[in-house]
Short mmCIF file of C-alpha atoms in Angstrom, two decimals:
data_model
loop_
_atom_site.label_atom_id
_atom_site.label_comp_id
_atom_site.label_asym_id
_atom_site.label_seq_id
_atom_site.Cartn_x
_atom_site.Cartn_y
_atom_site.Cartn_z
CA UNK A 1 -36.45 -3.15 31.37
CA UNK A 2 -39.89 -4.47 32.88
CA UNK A 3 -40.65 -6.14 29.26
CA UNK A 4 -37.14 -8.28 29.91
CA UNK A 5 -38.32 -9.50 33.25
CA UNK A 6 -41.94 -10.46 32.02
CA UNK A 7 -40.09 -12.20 29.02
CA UNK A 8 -37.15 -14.20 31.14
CA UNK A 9 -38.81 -18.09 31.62
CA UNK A 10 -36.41 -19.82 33.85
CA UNK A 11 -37.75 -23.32 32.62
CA UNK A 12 -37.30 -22.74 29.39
CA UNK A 13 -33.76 -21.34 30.12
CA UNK A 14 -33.30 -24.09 32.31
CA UNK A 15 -34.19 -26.91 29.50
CA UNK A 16 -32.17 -24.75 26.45
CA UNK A 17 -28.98 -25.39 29.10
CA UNK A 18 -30.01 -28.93 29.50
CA UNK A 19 -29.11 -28.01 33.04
CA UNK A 20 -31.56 -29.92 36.06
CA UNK A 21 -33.08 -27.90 38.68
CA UNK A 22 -30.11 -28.35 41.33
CA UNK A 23 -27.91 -27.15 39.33
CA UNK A 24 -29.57 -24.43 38.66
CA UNK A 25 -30.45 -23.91 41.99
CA UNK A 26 -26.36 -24.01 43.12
CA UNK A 27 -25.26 -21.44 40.09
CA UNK A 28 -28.45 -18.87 41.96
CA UNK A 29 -27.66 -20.10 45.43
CA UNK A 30 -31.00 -21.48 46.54
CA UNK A 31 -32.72 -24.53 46.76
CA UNK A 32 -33.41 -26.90 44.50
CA UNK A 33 -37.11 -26.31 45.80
CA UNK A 34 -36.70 -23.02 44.94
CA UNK A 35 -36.67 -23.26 41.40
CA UNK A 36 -39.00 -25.86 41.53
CA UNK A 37 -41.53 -23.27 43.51
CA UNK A 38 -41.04 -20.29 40.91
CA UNK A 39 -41.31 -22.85 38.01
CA UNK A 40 -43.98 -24.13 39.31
CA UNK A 41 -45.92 -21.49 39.82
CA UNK A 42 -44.88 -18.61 37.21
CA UNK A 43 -43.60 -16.15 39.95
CA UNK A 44 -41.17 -14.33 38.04
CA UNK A 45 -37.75 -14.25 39.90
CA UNK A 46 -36.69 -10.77 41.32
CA UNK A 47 -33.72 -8.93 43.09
CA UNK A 48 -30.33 -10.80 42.87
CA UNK A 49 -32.15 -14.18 41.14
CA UNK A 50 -33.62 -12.34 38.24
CA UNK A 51 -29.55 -10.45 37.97
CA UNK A 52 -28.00 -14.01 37.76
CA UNK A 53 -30.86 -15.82 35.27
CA UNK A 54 -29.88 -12.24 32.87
CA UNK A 55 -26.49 -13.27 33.73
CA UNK A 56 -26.84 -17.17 32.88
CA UNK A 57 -29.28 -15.90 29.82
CA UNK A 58 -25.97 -13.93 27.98
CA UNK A 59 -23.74 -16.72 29.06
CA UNK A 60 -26.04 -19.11 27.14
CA UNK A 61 -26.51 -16.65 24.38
CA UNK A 62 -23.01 -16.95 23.76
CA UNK A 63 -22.35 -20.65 24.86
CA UNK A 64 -20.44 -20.36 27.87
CA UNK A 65 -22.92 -21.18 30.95
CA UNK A 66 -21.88 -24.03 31.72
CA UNK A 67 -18.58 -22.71 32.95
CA UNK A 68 -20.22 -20.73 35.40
CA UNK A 69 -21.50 -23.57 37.32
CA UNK A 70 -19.58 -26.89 36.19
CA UNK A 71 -20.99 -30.47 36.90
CA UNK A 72 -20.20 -31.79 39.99
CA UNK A 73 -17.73 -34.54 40.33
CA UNK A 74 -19.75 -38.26 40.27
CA UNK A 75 -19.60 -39.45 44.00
CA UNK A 76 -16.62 -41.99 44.24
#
């Protein structure tokens, strides 16, 4: 289990999903600084994070992530 947590990159998650860092930060419930932070600097997400990247990491596996967190709507 610890090899799967030293092995999950959100960036490289995050580009594979073509998904920015907001909305990345909405589908974990954080800031958008957040994810910029861990990115940043390599700290390896932990506690409920690290449960919804394995989460978003299946989803993507099996190309349905971005129906956990949809687009928002363009500003009208």
């Amino acid at each position: 289990m610890s090899e799967t947590n030293s092995h999950l990159d959100m960036r490289a998650l995050r580009k594979r999903l073509k998904w920015n860092q907001g909305r990345l930060a909405r589908f974990l419930g954080v800031h958008q600084s957040t994810v910029s932070n861990m990115e940043r600097t390599g700290n390896p997400p932990e506690g409920a994070v690290l449960i919804a990247l394995r989460v978003l990491s299946a989803a993507a596996d099996a190309g349905t992530a971005d129906a956990l967190c949809p687009e928002l709507a363009a500003a009208e």
